[in-house]
Amino acid sequence: MSTPSNNNEHEHLKESAQVKKGDTKELDLHALKKALATEEAELERAKRLKRLEQQKEQMEATIIEEDSVVKPVSQESQDKSAEKMSSQDLRDARRKYWQEKQKEEERKRKPFHSYPAFFYTGFWFRFFAFLVDLLVISSINRLIVQPLFLLLRYPLNDDAFSAFSLSKLVIYVLYFVLTTKLTNGQTIGKIIFGLRVVSFKEEKLSWATVIIRECFSRYILKTFPFIYLMVLFTQEKQHLGDFFSDTSVVSENLIRANQLSFEKQ
C-alpha cells in the first residue's frame, strides 16, 4: 500500500517529465524554422548570383557584337577621311563598276565569240559575198539541174511549185547549209571577202544552228529580201536568221590582226 508521500513524489516526477518533453518540442520547431529560413535565403542568393552572371554574359556578348560592327565602320570612316575622294574619282569608280557589270552580263549572254562592235561585218560586205554565192548557185543550176531536167525531158517551168523551181530551191538551201557547216561558217563568197559566221552560244556551229540559220531563215529571207536591211540597225549586225540562231558574221582579217597584236604584247 502506497503512502501519500510516495504518491506526491510520483506525480512530481510525471509533471517534470512532461515539462521536459514540451521544452524539447518547442526547441525542435524553432531550430527547424531557423534552418528553413537560412536555406531559403541561400537559395535566393544563389538565384540572384546566377541572374547576375547571365546578365553579365549577355552584356559581354553584346559588347563583342557591337565592337565587330563598329570597328570596321570606324576603320572605313578613318580610311575615307585619310583618302578623301574627289567627285571625279567617284564618277570614275562608278563608271568602272558599271563597265565591269556590263562585261559580266555580256559574257553570260555571249560565252563564245564576243567581239567589239566593229568586228562584225556590215551590210555591204555581206551583200557582195551573197552576190558571189548567188553566182555559184546559178552556175550549179545551169551545169547540173538544167541538163538533168533536159535529159529526163522534164519541163523547165519557173512556176512557184513546179519541179524545176523546187529543185533550184533545194540547191539554194543545200549550198548554204553544206558549205556553212563543212567550213564552220563560210561560203565561197564569205571566203573571198574574209567573212565567217560565228555563234555566240557555241564554239563551233552545230547542225541545229546551221539548219535554223541557213535553211529556214534563208528561205524566209529569199521570200522577203528586205529583211536583210536589219543588219544596218543592229549592234552585232544581225538579220532575222542571226537572231533566231544567236549568230553573226565577223571579219576574219580583224580577228587575225587582233590575235597578232596580243601575241606581240
Short mmCIF file of C-alpha atoms in Angstrom, two decimals:
data_model
loop_
_atom_site.label_atom_id
_atom_site.label_comp_id
_atom_site.label_asym_id
_atom_site.label_seq_id
_atom_site.Cartn_x
_atom_site.Cartn_y
_atom_site.Cartn_z
CA MET A 1 0.00 0.00 0.00
CA SER A 2 1.49 3.30 -1.12
CA THR A 3 1.86 6.19 1.15
CA PRO A 4 0.78 9.75 0.38
CA SER A 5 4.37 10.89 0.21
CA ASN A 6 5.18 8.32 -2.43
CA ASN A 7 2.13 9.38 -4.49
CA ASN A 8 3.14 13.02 -4.38
CA GLU A 9 6.67 12.17 -5.41
CA HIS A 10 5.40 10.08 -8.33
CA GLU A 11 3.15 12.90 -9.59
CA HIS A 12 6.01 15.39 -9.31
CA LEU A 13 8.23 13.18 -11.45
CA LYS A 14 5.44 12.91 -14.05
CA GLU A 15 4.97 16.65 -14.29
CA SER A 16 8.71 17.27 -14.59
CA ALA A 17 8.94 14.70 -17.43
CA GLN A 18 6.04 16.33 -19.25
CA VAL A 19 7.67 19.75 -18.90
CA LYS A 20 10.96 18.43 -20.27
CA LYS A 21 9.15 16.80 -23.16
CA GLY A 22 7.32 20.03 -24.05
CA ASP A 23 10.54 22.01 -23.87
CA THR A 24 12.16 19.60 -26.35
CA LYS A 25 9.30 20.03 -28.83
CA GLU A 26 9.46 23.81 -28.64
CA LEU A 27 13.23 23.79 -29.19
CA ASP A 28 12.95 21.47 -32.21
CA LEU A 29 10.35 23.64 -34.01
CA HIS A 30 12.35 26.80 -33.53
CA ALA A 31 15.52 25.22 -34.88
CA LEU A 32 13.64 23.81 -37.87
CA LYS A 33 12.16 27.20 -38.75
CA LYS A 34 15.57 28.81 -38.50
CA ALA A 35 17.17 26.16 -40.71
CA LEU A 36 14.43 26.54 -43.33
CA ALA A 37 14.80 30.31 -43.35
CA THR A 38 18.58 30.00 -43.78
CA GLU A 39 18.22 27.52 -46.59
CA GLU A 40 15.66 29.71 -48.38
CA ALA A 41 17.93 32.73 -48.06
CA GLU A 42 20.85 30.77 -49.54
CA LEU A 43 18.70 29.57 -52.46
CA GLU A 44 17.56 33.13 -53.15
CA ARG A 45 21.17 34.34 -53.03
CA ALA A 46 22.24 31.61 -55.47
CA LYS A 47 19.45 32.52 -57.87
CA ARG A 48 20.38 36.19 -57.70
CA LEU A 49 24.03 35.39 -58.39
CA LYS A 50 23.03 33.22 -61.37
CA ARG A 51 20.86 36.03 -62.81
CA LEU A 52 23.74 38.47 -62.41
CA GLU A 53 26.12 36.09 -64.21
CA GLN A 54 23.66 35.64 -67.09
CA GLN A 55 23.23 39.41 -67.40
CA LYS A 56 27.00 39.82 -67.41
CA GLU A 57 27.42 37.23 -70.16
CA GLN A 58 24.70 38.88 -72.28
CA MET A 59 26.34 42.29 -71.85
CA GLU A 60 29.74 40.88 -72.85
CA ALA A 61 28.24 39.21 -75.95
CA THR A 62 26.50 42.46 -76.92
CA ILE A 63 29.74 44.42 -76.49
CA ILE A 64 31.63 41.93 -78.69
CA GLU A 65 28.99 42.16 -81.45
CA GLU A 66 28.96 45.95 -81.29
CA ASP A 67 32.75 46.01 -81.48
CA SER A 68 32.73 43.73 -84.53
CA VAL A 69 30.26 46.05 -86.27
CA VAL A 70 31.58 49.37 -85.06
CA LYS A 71 35.27 48.71 -85.63
CA PRO A 72 35.03 48.13 -89.43
CA VAL A 73 32.78 51.14 -89.77
CA SER A 74 35.13 53.31 -87.80
CA GLN A 75 38.05 51.91 -89.79
CA GLU A 76 36.20 52.62 -93.01
CA SER A 77 35.44 56.16 -91.88
CA GLN A 78 39.11 56.61 -90.98
CA ASP A 79 40.14 55.31 -94.38
CA LYS A 80 37.69 57.68 -96.06
CA SER A 81 38.92 60.59 -94.01
CA ALA A 82 42.51 59.61 -94.81
CA GLU A 83 41.77 59.28 -98.53
CA LYS A 84 39.26 61.91 -99.49
CA MET A 85 37.90 61.03 -102.92
CA SER A 86 37.07 63.84 -105.25
CA SER A 87 33.85 63.92 -107.28
CA GLN A 88 35.79 62.94 -110.39
CA ASP A 89 37.22 59.88 -108.61
CA LEU A 90 33.72 58.85 -107.55
CA ARG A 91 32.44 59.18 -111.10
CA ASP A 92 35.37 57.12 -112.38
CA ALA A 93 34.71 54.43 -109.77
CA ARG A 94 31.01 54.27 -110.71
CA ARG A 95 31.85 54.15 -114.40
CA LYS A 96 34.32 51.33 -113.83
CA TYR A 97 31.75 49.41 -111.78
CA TRP A 98 29.08 49.66 -114.48
CA GLN A 99 31.57 48.74 -117.18
CA GLU A 100 32.55 45.60 -115.29
CA LYS A 101 28.90 44.76 -114.69
CA GLN A 102 28.08 45.16 -118.39
CA LYS A 103 31.06 42.98 -119.33
CA GLU A 104 29.87 40.27 -116.95
CA GLU A 105 26.35 40.36 -118.41
CA GLU A 106 27.82 40.29 -121.91
CA ARG A 107 29.91 37.22 -121.03
CA LYS A 108 26.79 35.45 -119.77
CA ARG A 109 24.83 36.37 -122.91
CA LYS A 110 27.70 35.56 -125.31
CA PRO A 111 30.06 32.98 -123.80
CA PHE A 112 31.73 32.46 -127.20
CA HIS A 113 32.93 34.84 -129.92
CA SER A 114 32.24 38.06 -128.08
CA TYR A 115 33.91 40.86 -130.05
CA PRO A 116 33.74 44.65 -130.18
CA ALA A 117 31.01 46.03 -132.45
CA PHE A 118 33.38 46.93 -135.30
CA PHE A 119 34.47 43.28 -135.65
CA TYR A 120 31.01 42.38 -137.01
CA THR A 121 30.65 42.77 -140.77
CA GLY A 122 28.23 45.33 -142.12
CA PHE A 123 25.65 45.18 -144.86
CA TRP A 124 27.71 45.85 -147.97
CA PHE A 125 30.45 43.24 -147.48
CA ARG A 126 27.82 40.64 -146.74
CA PHE A 127 25.80 41.77 -149.75
CA PHE A 128 28.74 41.35 -152.14
CA ALA A 129 29.59 37.95 -150.62
CA PHE A 130 25.95 36.95 -151.11
CA LEU A 131 26.10 38.01 -154.78
CA VAL A 132 29.12 35.73 -155.25
CA ASP A 133 27.18 32.86 -153.64
CA LEU A 134 24.23 33.53 -155.97
CA LEU A 135 26.57 33.30 -158.98
CA VAL A 136 27.88 29.96 -157.70
CA ILE A 137 24.33 28.66 -157.14
CA SER A 138 23.26 29.84 -160.59
CA SER A 139 26.27 28.05 -162.10
CA ILE A 140 25.32 24.82 -160.31
CA ASN A 141 21.78 25.08 -161.62
CA ARG A 142 22.95 25.61 -165.17
CA LEU A 143 25.61 22.91 -165.06
CA ILE A 144 23.66 20.23 -163.18
CA VAL A 145 19.94 20.89 -162.72
CA GLN A 146 19.04 22.13 -166.20
CA PRO A 147 20.96 19.38 -168.05
CA LEU A 148 19.38 16.79 -165.75
CA PHE A 149 15.87 18.07 -166.48
CA LEU A 150 16.61 18.19 -170.21
CA LEU A 151 17.96 14.67 -170.07
CA LEU A 152 14.85 13.42 -168.26
CA ARG A 153 12.66 15.55 -170.54
CA TYR A 154 11.04 17.44 -167.68
CA PRO A 155 9.73 20.93 -168.48
CA LEU A 156 11.87 23.84 -167.33
CA ASN A 157 8.91 25.58 -165.73
CA ASP A 158 9.62 28.54 -163.43
CA ASP A 159 6.27 28.46 -161.61
CA ALA A 160 6.42 28.67 -157.83
CA PHE A 161 5.71 25.00 -157.11
CA SER A 162 6.98 23.38 -160.27
CA ALA A 163 9.59 20.62 -160.08
CA PHE A 164 12.23 22.83 -161.68
CA SER A 165 11.65 25.70 -159.20
CA LEU A 166 11.65 23.32 -156.23
CA SER A 167 14.87 21.74 -157.45
CA LYS A 168 16.54 25.14 -157.65
CA LEU A 169 15.28 25.93 -154.14
CA VAL A 170 16.77 22.68 -152.85
CA ILE A 171 20.13 23.52 -154.46
CA TYR A 172 19.95 27.03 -152.98
CA VAL A 173 19.32 25.76 -149.43
CA LEU A 174 21.74 22.81 -149.64
CA TYR A 175 24.53 25.07 -150.86
CA PHE A 176 24.30 27.37 -147.82
CA VAL A 177 23.74 24.54 -145.32
CA LEU A 178 26.56 22.27 -146.50
CA THR A 179 29.19 24.94 -147.17
CA THR A 180 28.49 26.71 -143.87
CA LYS A 181 28.66 23.51 -141.84
CA LEU A 182 31.66 21.93 -143.59
CA THR A 183 33.75 25.11 -143.40
CA ASN A 184 32.49 26.10 -139.93
CA GLY A 185 30.79 29.30 -141.02
CA GLN A 186 31.93 30.16 -144.55
CA THR A 187 30.56 30.02 -148.06
CA ILE A 188 32.55 30.70 -151.22
CA GLY A 189 31.51 34.36 -151.12
CA LYS A 190 32.46 34.69 -147.45
CA ILE A 191 35.83 33.02 -148.11
CA ILE A 192 36.58 35.57 -150.85
CA PHE A 193 35.71 38.54 -148.62
CA GLY A 194 37.23 37.10 -145.44
CA LEU A 195 33.97 36.66 -143.53
CA ARG A 196 32.76 33.94 -141.18
CA VAL A 197 29.54 33.06 -139.37
CA VAL A 198 30.10 32.66 -135.61
CA SER A 199 27.77 31.54 -132.84
CA PHE A 200 27.52 33.33 -129.50
CA LYS A 201 26.46 30.14 -127.71
CA GLU A 202 28.74 27.58 -129.41
CA GLU A 203 32.43 27.38 -130.16
CA LYS A 204 31.70 25.55 -133.45
CA LEU A 205 28.49 25.72 -135.43
CA SER A 206 26.21 22.76 -134.74
CA TRP A 207 23.86 21.23 -137.27
CA ALA A 208 20.87 22.69 -135.43
CA THR A 209 22.28 26.21 -135.65
CA VAL A 210 23.21 25.83 -139.31
CA ILE A 211 19.79 24.44 -140.27
CA ILE A 212 17.95 27.22 -138.43
CA ARG A 213 20.10 29.94 -140.00
CA GLU A 214 20.80 28.57 -143.48
CA CYS A 215 17.63 26.58 -144.16
CA PHE A 216 14.51 28.03 -142.55
CA SER A 217 15.75 31.61 -142.11
CA ARG A 218 17.40 31.65 -145.54
CA TYR A 219 14.12 30.61 -147.15
CA ILE A 220 12.29 33.44 -145.35
CA LEU A 221 14.97 35.91 -146.43
CA LYS A 222 14.74 34.66 -150.02
CA THR A 223 10.98 35.28 -149.92
CA PHE A 224 11.28 38.68 -148.19
CA PRO A 225 14.73 40.09 -149.15
CA PHE A 226 14.14 43.48 -147.48
CA ILE A 227 14.60 41.78 -144.07
CA TYR A 228 18.36 41.79 -144.81
CA LEU A 229 18.25 45.53 -144.06
CA MET A 230 18.05 44.68 -140.34
CA VAL A 231 21.85 44.40 -140.49
CA LEU A 232 22.03 48.19 -140.78
CA PHE A 233 20.24 48.80 -137.47
CA THR A 234 21.51 46.14 -135.07
CA GLN A 235 24.60 46.36 -132.86
CA GLU A 236 26.03 42.96 -133.81
CA LYS A 237 24.97 43.38 -137.47
CA GLN A 238 22.36 40.64 -137.25
CA HIS A 239 19.49 39.87 -139.61
CA LEU A 240 16.47 37.67 -138.86
CA GLY A 241 18.34 34.37 -139.23
CA ASP A 242 21.09 35.58 -136.91
CA PHE A 243 18.56 36.50 -134.23
CA PHE A 244 16.92 33.08 -134.43
CA SER A 245 20.24 31.20 -134.23
CA ASP A 246 22.27 33.57 -131.97
CA THR A 247 24.87 34.15 -134.69
CA SER A 248 26.51 36.96 -136.59
CA VAL A 249 29.17 37.47 -139.27
CA VAL A 250 32.65 38.69 -138.35
CA SER A 251 35.70 39.81 -140.32
CA GLU A 252 38.45 37.22 -140.09
CA ASN A 253 41.09 39.80 -141.01
CA LEU A 254 40.25 41.89 -137.94
CA ILE A 255 40.29 38.82 -135.71
CA ARG A 256 43.71 37.76 -137.03
CA ALA A 257 45.08 41.27 -136.59
CA ASN A 258 43.78 41.33 -133.02
CA GLN A 259 45.34 37.95 -132.24
CA LEU A 260 48.70 39.06 -133.70
CA SER A 261 48.68 42.23 -131.60
CA PHE A 262 48.08 40.18 -128.45
CA GLU A 263 50.89 37.77 -129.34
CA LYS A 264 53.32 40.68 -129.83
CA GLN A 265 52.37 42.13 -126.48
#
